[in-house]
Coordinates of C-alpha atoms and ligand atoms in Angstrom, one line a residue:
Chain A
M5 CA 162.2 -73.2 242.7
K6 CA 163.6 -76.7 243.4
P7 CA 164.2 -77.5 246.9
A8 CA 168.6 -77.4 248.2
P9 CA 170.1 -80.8 249.2
F10 CA 168.9 -82.4 252.5
D11 CA 169.6 -85.9 253.6
Y12 CA 166.1 -87.4 254.6
L13 CA 165.0 -89.9 257.3
R14 CA 161.8 -91.5 257.5
A15 CA 160.9 -92.1 261.0
E16 CA 159.1 -95.4 262.0
A17 CA 158.9 -94.1 265.4
E18 CA 158.5 -91.3 267.5
E19 CA 161.6 -92.0 269.6
E20 CA 163.7 -91.9 266.0
A21 CA 162.3 -88.8 265.1
V22 CA 162.8 -87.0 268.4
S23 CA 166.5 -88.8 268.8
A24 CA 167.0 -87.9 265.1
L25 CA 166.2 -84.1 266.2
A26 CA 168.4 -83.9 268.7
E27 CA 171.1 -84.7 267.3
A28 CA 170.9 -82.6 264.2
G29 CA 169.2 -79.1 266.4
D30 CA 168.4 -76.7 264.5
D31 CA 169.8 -78.0 261.1
A32 CA 167.0 -80.3 260.8
R33 CA 163.1 -79.6 259.8
L34 CA 160.3 -82.1 260.5
L35 CA 158.6 -82.5 257.1
A36 CA 154.8 -84.0 258.0
G37 CA 151.9 -83.3 255.3
G38 CA 154.8 -80.5 254.0
Q39 CA 151.7 -78.0 252.8
T40 CA 154.0 -75.5 254.5
L41 CA 157.2 -76.7 254.3
M42 CA 157.7 -78.4 250.9
P43 CA 157.0 -74.5 248.8
M44 CA 158.7 -73.0 251.6
L45 CA 161.9 -75.4 250.2
N46 CA 161.0 -75.2 246.8
M47 CA 161.4 -71.5 247.2
R48 CA 164.8 -72.2 249.5
L49 CA 163.3 -69.8 252.3
V50 CA 164.4 -72.5 254.1
E51 CA 167.4 -75.0 253.7
P52 CA 167.8 -77.6 256.2
A53 CA 170.6 -80.1 255.8
V54 CA 168.2 -82.9 257.6
L55 CA 164.6 -83.5 256.6
I56 CA 162.9 -85.6 259.1
D57 CA 159.4 -87.2 257.9
I58 CA 157.0 -87.8 260.7
S59 CA 154.1 -88.2 258.4
R60 CA 153.6 -92.2 258.5
L61 CA 154.1 -92.5 262.3
P62 CA 152.3 -95.2 263.5
G63 CA 151.5 -93.8 266.7
R64 CA 150.5 -90.5 265.7
A65 CA 148.1 -91.4 263.1
A66 CA 145.0 -92.1 265.1
I67 CA 142.1 -89.0 266.1
A68 CA 141.2 -90.1 270.3
D69 CA 138.4 -89.3 271.9
D70 CA 138.7 -89.6 276.0
G71 CA 135.1 -87.8 276.6
T72 CA 136.6 -84.5 277.4
A73 CA 139.0 -83.8 274.2
I74 CA 139.6 -84.8 270.8
E75 CA 143.4 -85.6 270.5
V76 CA 144.8 -85.5 267.2
G77 CA 148.1 -86.8 266.4
A78 CA 150.8 -85.5 264.6
A79 CA 150.5 -87.3 261.1
V80 CA 146.5 -86.4 261.2
T81 CA 145.6 -84.6 258.4
Q82 CA 143.3 -82.4 258.0
A83 CA 140.9 -84.5 255.3
S84 CA 141.0 -87.5 257.9
L85 CA 139.9 -85.2 260.5
E86 CA 137.3 -83.6 258.2
A87 CA 136.0 -86.7 257.6
W88 CA 135.9 -88.1 261.4
P89 CA 132.5 -89.4 261.4
A90 CA 132.3 -88.0 265.0
L91 CA 133.3 -84.7 264.0
A92 CA 130.3 -83.0 263.5
G93 CA 128.9 -83.8 267.1
R94 CA 132.3 -84.1 269.5
A95 CA 134.1 -81.2 267.6
P96 CA 131.3 -78.9 265.9
L97 CA 134.0 -76.0 265.7
L98 CA 136.1 -78.0 263.9
A99 CA 133.7 -79.2 261.6
R100 CA 133.1 -75.6 260.4
A101 CA 136.4 -73.9 260.0
L102 CA 138.1 -77.7 258.0
P103 CA 136.9 -76.7 255.4
L104 CA 138.0 -73.5 254.5
I105 CA 141.6 -74.4 255.1
G106 CA 143.3 -74.3 251.7
H107 CA 141.7 -76.4 249.1
A108 CA 140.9 -80.4 248.9
Q109 CA 143.8 -81.3 247.2
T110 CA 145.8 -79.8 250.0
R111 CA 144.1 -80.8 253.2
S112 CA 144.9 -84.2 251.9
R113 CA 148.7 -83.6 253.4
G114 CA 148.0 -81.2 255.1
T115 CA 148.1 -81.9 258.6
V116 CA 146.7 -80.3 262.2
C117 CA 149.6 -80.5 263.9
G118 CA 151.8 -79.1 261.2
S119 CA 149.6 -75.8 260.7
L120 CA 149.6 -75.5 264.5
A121 CA 153.5 -75.7 264.5
F122 CA 153.3 -73.1 261.4
A123 CA 151.6 -70.9 263.6
D124 CA 150.4 -68.4 261.0
P125 CA 148.6 -65.3 262.2
A126 CA 145.5 -66.1 259.9
A127 CA 145.3 -69.7 260.3
E128 CA 141.8 -71.6 260.7
L129 CA 143.3 -74.3 263.5
P130 CA 145.3 -72.3 265.9
L131 CA 142.4 -70.1 266.0
C132 CA 140.2 -73.1 266.7
L133 CA 142.7 -73.8 269.2
A134 CA 142.9 -71.1 271.3
T135 CA 139.4 -70.4 271.1
L136 CA 138.4 -73.6 272.5
G137 CA 141.0 -73.4 275.2
G138 CA 143.1 -76.5 273.9
E139 CA 146.7 -77.7 274.6
V140 CA 149.4 -79.0 272.3
V141 CA 151.4 -81.9 273.7
L142 CA 155.7 -81.7 272.8
R143 CA 157.5 -84.1 272.8
S144 CA 161.7 -84.4 273.2
R145 CA 164.6 -86.8 274.2
A146 CA 164.0 -85.5 277.6
G147 CA 160.4 -86.7 277.9
T148 CA 156.7 -84.6 277.5
R149 CA 155.3 -81.6 278.2
T150 CA 151.7 -80.0 277.4
L151 CA 151.4 -76.2 277.1
A152 CA 148.0 -74.1 276.8
A153 CA 147.6 -72.6 273.1
T154 CA 148.1 -69.8 274.7
A155 CA 151.7 -70.1 275.9
F156 CA 152.2 -72.4 272.8
Q157 CA 151.2 -69.8 270.7
T158 CA 153.7 -66.9 271.3
G159 CA 153.6 -64.8 268.1
M160 CA 153.9 -64.4 264.1
L161 CA 154.7 -67.3 263.0
S162 CA 156.8 -68.2 266.6
T163 CA 156.0 -71.0 269.1
A164 CA 157.5 -72.0 272.3
C165 CA 158.4 -75.7 270.8
R166 CA 162.2 -76.1 271.3
E167 CA 164.7 -76.8 269.0
D168 CA 164.5 -80.8 269.9
E169 CA 161.1 -80.8 270.3
M170 CA 158.0 -81.8 267.5
V171 CA 154.3 -81.2 267.9
A172 CA 153.5 -85.3 268.8
A173 CA 149.4 -84.4 269.0
A174 CA 146.9 -81.6 269.8
R175 CA 144.2 -81.6 272.3
F176 CA 141.2 -79.6 271.6
P177 CA 138.4 -79.7 273.9
A178 CA 134.9 -81.3 272.9
A179 CA 131.8 -79.6 272.6
E180 CA 129.9 -78.8 275.3
P181 CA 126.5 -79.9 276.5
G182 CA 123.9 -76.7 275.1
A183 CA 126.9 -74.1 273.5
G184 CA 126.4 -73.2 270.0
Y185 CA 129.9 -73.0 267.7
A186 CA 130.1 -70.9 264.4
F187 CA 133.3 -70.4 262.4
A188 CA 133.5 -67.5 259.6
E189 CA 136.8 -65.8 257.7
F190 CA 137.0 -63.6 254.7
A191 CA 139.3 -64.0 252.2
R192 CA 139.4 -62.9 248.7
R193 CA 139.7 -66.0 247.2
H194 CA 138.6 -69.6 248.4
G195 CA 141.9 -71.1 249.8
D196 CA 143.5 -67.9 250.7
F197 CA 144.2 -67.2 253.7
A198 CA 141.5 -65.3 255.7
I199 CA 142.1 -61.4 256.0
V200 CA 139.8 -62.2 259.0
A201 CA 138.5 -65.1 260.6
V202 CA 136.4 -65.0 263.8
A203 CA 135.4 -68.3 265.6
V204 CA 132.9 -67.7 268.6
I205 CA 131.6 -70.1 271.0
A206 CA 127.6 -69.3 272.2
R207 CA 127.3 -70.8 276.4
E208 CA 124.0 -70.6 278.5
N209 CA 125.2 -67.2 280.0
G210 CA 128.4 -66.1 277.9
L211 CA 130.3 -65.8 275.0
R212 CA 133.9 -66.7 273.9
I213 CA 135.3 -65.2 270.9
G214 CA 138.6 -65.4 268.7
V215 CA 140.0 -63.3 266.3
G216 CA 142.6 -64.8 263.5
G217 CA 144.4 -62.8 261.2
V218 CA 144.7 -59.1 262.4
A219 CA 147.1 -59.5 265.2
E220 CA 150.3 -61.5 265.6
R221 CA 148.1 -64.4 266.5
P222 CA 144.9 -65.3 267.5
V223 CA 143.2 -63.4 270.4
V224 CA 140.4 -64.3 272.8
A225 CA 137.5 -62.6 274.8
E226 CA 135.0 -63.4 277.2
W227 CA 132.5 -61.6 277.3
P228 CA 128.7 -62.3 279.3
L229 CA 125.9 -62.7 276.9
L230 CA 125.2 -59.1 274.7
E231 CA 123.3 -58.3 272.0
G232 CA 122.0 -54.9 269.9
D233 CA 124.1 -51.8 270.9
A234 CA 126.4 -53.6 273.8
L235 CA 127.3 -56.4 271.0
D236 CA 128.6 -53.8 268.7
D237 CA 130.6 -51.8 271.3
A238 CA 132.1 -54.9 272.6
L239 CA 133.1 -56.0 269.0
D240 CA 134.3 -52.4 268.3
A241 CA 136.3 -52.2 271.5
L242 CA 138.0 -55.8 270.6
A243 CA 138.6 -54.5 266.7
W244 CA 140.5 -51.0 268.2
S245 CA 142.7 -53.5 270.6
L246 CA 143.9 -55.6 267.9
D247 CA 146.1 -52.8 266.6
A248 CA 145.7 -53.7 263.4
D249 CA 148.3 -52.8 260.5
D250 CA 147.7 -51.4 256.7
D251 CA 149.2 -53.4 254.5
P252 CA 149.5 -54.0 250.8
H253 CA 146.5 -55.7 250.5
V254 CA 144.0 -54.1 253.5
S255 CA 143.8 -51.2 255.4
A256 CA 143.9 -51.1 259.2
H257 CA 140.4 -49.3 258.7
Y258 CA 139.1 -52.6 256.7
R259 CA 140.3 -55.1 259.1
R260 CA 138.4 -53.6 262.2
A261 CA 135.2 -53.5 259.7
L262 CA 135.4 -56.7 259.2
V263 CA 136.5 -57.7 263.0
Q264 CA 132.5 -55.8 263.8
G265 CA 130.4 -57.0 261.2
L266 CA 132.0 -60.5 260.5
G267 CA 132.2 -60.6 264.5
R268 CA 128.4 -59.8 264.9
R269 CA 127.2 -62.3 262.6
T270 CA 129.3 -65.3 263.2
V271 CA 128.3 -64.2 266.9
L272 CA 124.4 -64.7 266.1
A273 CA 125.6 -67.1 264.5
A274 CA 127.2 -69.4 267.4
L275 CA 123.6 -68.2 269.5
E276 CA 120.9 -69.7 266.9
A277 CA 123.6 -72.8 266.9
R278 CA 122.7 -73.3 270.9
T279 CA 120.8 -76.4 271.4
Chain B
M17 CA 165.1 -95.3 260.4
K18 CA 165.5 -94.9 257.0
R19 CA 168.0 -92.6 256.1
L20 CA 169.0 -91.5 252.0
E21 CA 172.0 -89.2 251.6
A22 CA 171.5 -85.7 250.3
D23 CA 174.0 -86.4 247.4
G24 CA 173.0 -89.9 246.8
R25 CA 170.7 -91.1 243.8
H26 CA 168.3 -93.9 245.4
R27 CA 165.7 -96.1 244.0
V28 CA 161.6 -95.6 243.8
G29 CA 159.7 -97.7 243.2
L30 CA 155.7 -97.1 243.2
A31 CA 152.6 -98.2 241.1
L32 CA 152.2 -95.7 238.2
N33 CA 148.8 -96.2 237.1
G34 CA 148.7 -99.8 238.4
R35 CA 152.0 -100.7 237.3
E36 CA 155.4 -101.0 238.7
A37 CA 157.5 -98.5 237.9
S38 CA 160.5 -97.0 239.2
G39 CA 163.6 -94.6 238.9
W40 CA 166.4 -92.7 240.5
A41 CA 165.5 -89.6 242.9
E42 CA 167.8 -87.6 245.1
P43 CA 166.2 -87.4 248.7
R44 CA 164.9 -83.6 247.2
M45 CA 163.5 -84.6 243.8
L46 CA 159.9 -83.8 243.7
L47 CA 157.2 -86.0 242.4
S48 CA 156.2 -84.3 239.7
D49 CA 159.5 -84.1 238.3
F50 CA 159.9 -87.6 239.1
L51 CA 156.9 -88.6 237.0
R52 CA 158.3 -86.5 234.4
H53 CA 161.8 -86.9 234.3
E54 CA 162.6 -90.2 235.4
L55 CA 159.8 -91.9 234.3
G56 CA 158.5 -90.0 231.0
A57 CA 155.2 -89.3 232.2
T58 CA 154.8 -85.9 231.4
G59 CA 151.0 -85.8 231.6
T60 CA 151.7 -84.2 234.4
H61 CA 152.2 -80.8 234.7
V62 CA 154.2 -78.2 236.6
G63 CA 152.8 -74.8 236.7
C64 CA 153.9 -72.7 240.1
E65 CA 155.7 -75.5 241.9
H66 CA 154.6 -74.2 245.8
G67 CA 151.2 -75.8 245.8
V68 CA 148.7 -73.1 244.5
C69 CA 147.9 -73.8 240.3
G70 CA 146.8 -77.4 240.8
A71 CA 148.7 -78.5 237.7
C72 CA 150.4 -80.9 239.1
T73 CA 147.6 -82.9 240.9
V74 CA 147.9 -87.0 241.1
R75 CA 146.3 -89.2 242.9
L76 CA 148.5 -90.6 246.1
D77 CA 147.0 -93.6 247.1
G78 CA 143.8 -93.0 245.7
T79 CA 143.9 -89.0 247.0
P80 CA 144.6 -85.9 245.0
V81 CA 147.4 -84.7 246.3
R82 CA 150.4 -81.8 244.9
A83 CA 153.1 -83.9 243.0
C84 CA 154.7 -80.6 243.9
L85 CA 155.0 -80.7 247.1
T86 CA 155.4 -84.3 247.4
L87 CA 158.8 -85.7 247.7
A88 CA 159.3 -88.7 245.6
V89 CA 160.9 -90.7 248.1
Q90 CA 157.9 -90.3 250.2
A91 CA 156.0 -92.0 247.3
E92 CA 157.7 -95.0 247.6
G93 CA 155.6 -98.2 247.8
R94 CA 152.4 -96.7 247.0
R95 CA 150.2 -96.3 244.2
V96 CA 150.4 -93.2 241.8
D97 CA 147.7 -92.1 239.3
T98 CA 148.4 -89.5 236.7
V99 CA 146.2 -88.3 234.1
E100 CA 148.0 -91.6 231.6
G101 CA 146.4 -93.2 233.5
L102 CA 142.7 -92.3 232.7
A103 CA 142.5 -93.7 228.9
P104 CA 145.0 -96.5 229.2
E105 CA 143.4 -98.4 225.7
G106 CA 143.6 -95.1 224.0
E107 CA 139.4 -94.2 225.0
L108 CA 138.6 -91.4 226.7
T109 CA 136.3 -91.6 229.7
E110 CA 133.4 -90.3 230.1
L111 CA 134.8 -87.1 231.8
Q112 CA 137.2 -86.5 229.4
R113 CA 134.5 -87.1 226.8
A114 CA 132.4 -84.3 228.4
F115 CA 135.1 -82.2 229.4
R116 CA 135.4 -82.5 224.9
R117 CA 131.9 -81.6 224.5
H118 CA 131.7 -78.7 226.8
H119 CA 135.0 -77.2 225.8
A120 CA 136.4 -77.3 229.1
L121 CA 139.7 -76.8 227.7
Q122 CA 141.4 -74.6 225.2
C123 CA 145.3 -74.5 226.0
G124 CA 145.4 -77.7 228.2
F125 CA 147.6 -77.1 231.0
C126 CA 146.1 -77.0 234.1
T127 CA 143.5 -80.1 232.7
P128 CA 145.7 -82.8 233.7
G129 CA 145.4 -82.0 237.0
I130 CA 141.5 -81.2 237.1
L131 CA 140.9 -84.6 235.4
M132 CA 142.6 -86.0 238.6
S133 CA 140.7 -83.8 241.0
L134 CA 137.3 -84.6 239.6
T135 CA 137.5 -88.0 238.7
A136 CA 138.2 -89.3 242.6
W137 CA 135.6 -86.8 243.0
L138 CA 133.0 -88.8 240.6
E139 CA 134.5 -92.1 242.3
T140 CA 132.6 -90.9 245.8
N141 CA 129.1 -90.9 243.9
P142 CA 128.2 -87.4 244.6
A143 CA 124.9 -85.4 244.4
P144 CA 125.3 -83.2 240.8
H145 CA 125.6 -80.7 243.2
E146 CA 127.1 -77.2 240.9
G147 CA 128.7 -75.5 244.1
E148 CA 131.0 -78.4 245.4
I149 CA 132.3 -78.6 242.4
R150 CA 133.7 -75.0 242.0
E151 CA 134.8 -76.0 245.8
L152 CA 136.4 -78.5 244.3
L153 CA 138.2 -76.6 241.3
S154 CA 139.2 -73.3 243.7
G155 CA 142.2 -75.7 244.0
H156 CA 142.7 -75.6 240.5
L157 CA 143.4 -72.4 238.3
C158 CA 142.5 -72.4 234.8
R159 CA 144.0 -69.4 232.8
C160 CA 141.7 -69.7 229.6
T161 CA 138.2 -71.8 230.0
G162 CA 136.8 -68.9 233.1
Y163 CA 135.9 -72.8 234.3
S164 CA 132.4 -72.4 233.0
G165 CA 132.6 -75.4 230.6
I166 CA 134.5 -77.6 233.4
V167 CA 131.8 -77.2 235.9
A168 CA 129.1 -78.0 233.0
A169 CA 130.9 -81.4 232.2
A170 CA 131.6 -82.4 235.7
L171 CA 127.7 -81.1 236.6
E172 CA 126.8 -83.6 233.3
I173 CA 128.9 -86.7 234.8
A174 CA 127.9 -86.3 237.9
E175 CA 123.9 -85.7 236.6
A176 CA 124.3 -89.0 234.7
Q177 CA 125.8 -91.3 237.5
A178 CA 123.0 -90.2 239.5
G179 CA 120.2 -90.6 237.1
R180 CA 122.1 -94.2 236.6
R181 CA 121.6 -94.7 240.7
A182 CA 118.0 -93.6 240.5
D183 CA 117.8 -96.4 238.1
D184 CA 119.4 -98.9 239.6
Ligands
FES302 S1 152.6 -77.5 240.4 FE1 151.6 -78.5 241.5 S2 150.4 -76.6 242.4 FE2 151.2 -75.4 241.0
FES303 S1 142.8 -74.2 229.4 FE1 144.4 -73.5 229.8 S2 144.8 -73.3 231.0 FE2 143.0 -74.2 231.4

């Protein structure tokens, strides 16, 4: 339960981090908040030769609102985004999802971009980013590229981030005027990864619904405004389309039932939250 | 950029409970082990070493974090507060006394971490709200108490604080 030896590099600038990454290639791992990587190191699931600490990168510790999107830098913790005074008004979906991530004692170090980079299919932040239609900014020595959430997260724990790239920032579209946002998840214990998580944006003339925890990555559907049986039918079709599997914790049937039940509740909450 | 070689031992200095302290650490040494084995501060306990149990919770620059998910070298130059810092003169804090009154500990293994989380929470002058306390305690596992005593102790102190604020 102790990490294997590694060289430790503390990057003080992004250029340093990406140069070190380019040199070390797949022998290196980036350490941001460490709330996923450190357990993996402790259990020796990963044994990198070099650890590049980006948790104190001065240029990437900021949350910036450019009017259309909220840009969150690689060193921003989940707790500091949660405490951002404009959060509820500018990013209501994140305001609802952040308190559900792990525990206060892990959000204090866990980063927003780190969660996206890890790409757990049941994690809250990738689901929010996909549902909102956000983007990820990737940086390497060769330059910067920006990918849509759907192009970034390619599958279970896998992303389009190359070995020589770091997730430098994430861009979450800002609240649309009039729209309502809701997020809900079901887990056996508070702070666990969700068995099923649902995010919904209710607009004047339509719904956007994202589901996490069932397929390999968050799945997002775009619907007209639905209610009653039509909503139940759409949720039923969505639940079946996700190819849920049985696992040691719950059955596929159970997951589908959660998509339907939690989905309905979350859609109604989003409709209610419209202003 | 600072580079610390894997097989070297590096000097790590930090402010432990307000006092300068230093020791030697390989890059892979966890903050929890550094506190216990290098600095002799064994009040911080180690349960799971993967962030789940909360026994190792300490305050890093004031914020509760998992010492088992932090490298000692990451704490260089920072402030670390552990359970030993709560009662430096041997006199228990209000919260610790409430723990005793409410039987909020039995074996005491989980207690140091819980005290660090609750102490930080109480400093924010929270509303005395049981839901919030339980939310915070979800980051700690206690195999003995069933949590009721812990909740009661924290609630009592939060209420007392709120009462004092109302009096001012
Ligand atoms: S020992 Fe750190 S959380 Fe369990
Ligand atoms: S008092 Fe024994 S684990 Fe909490």
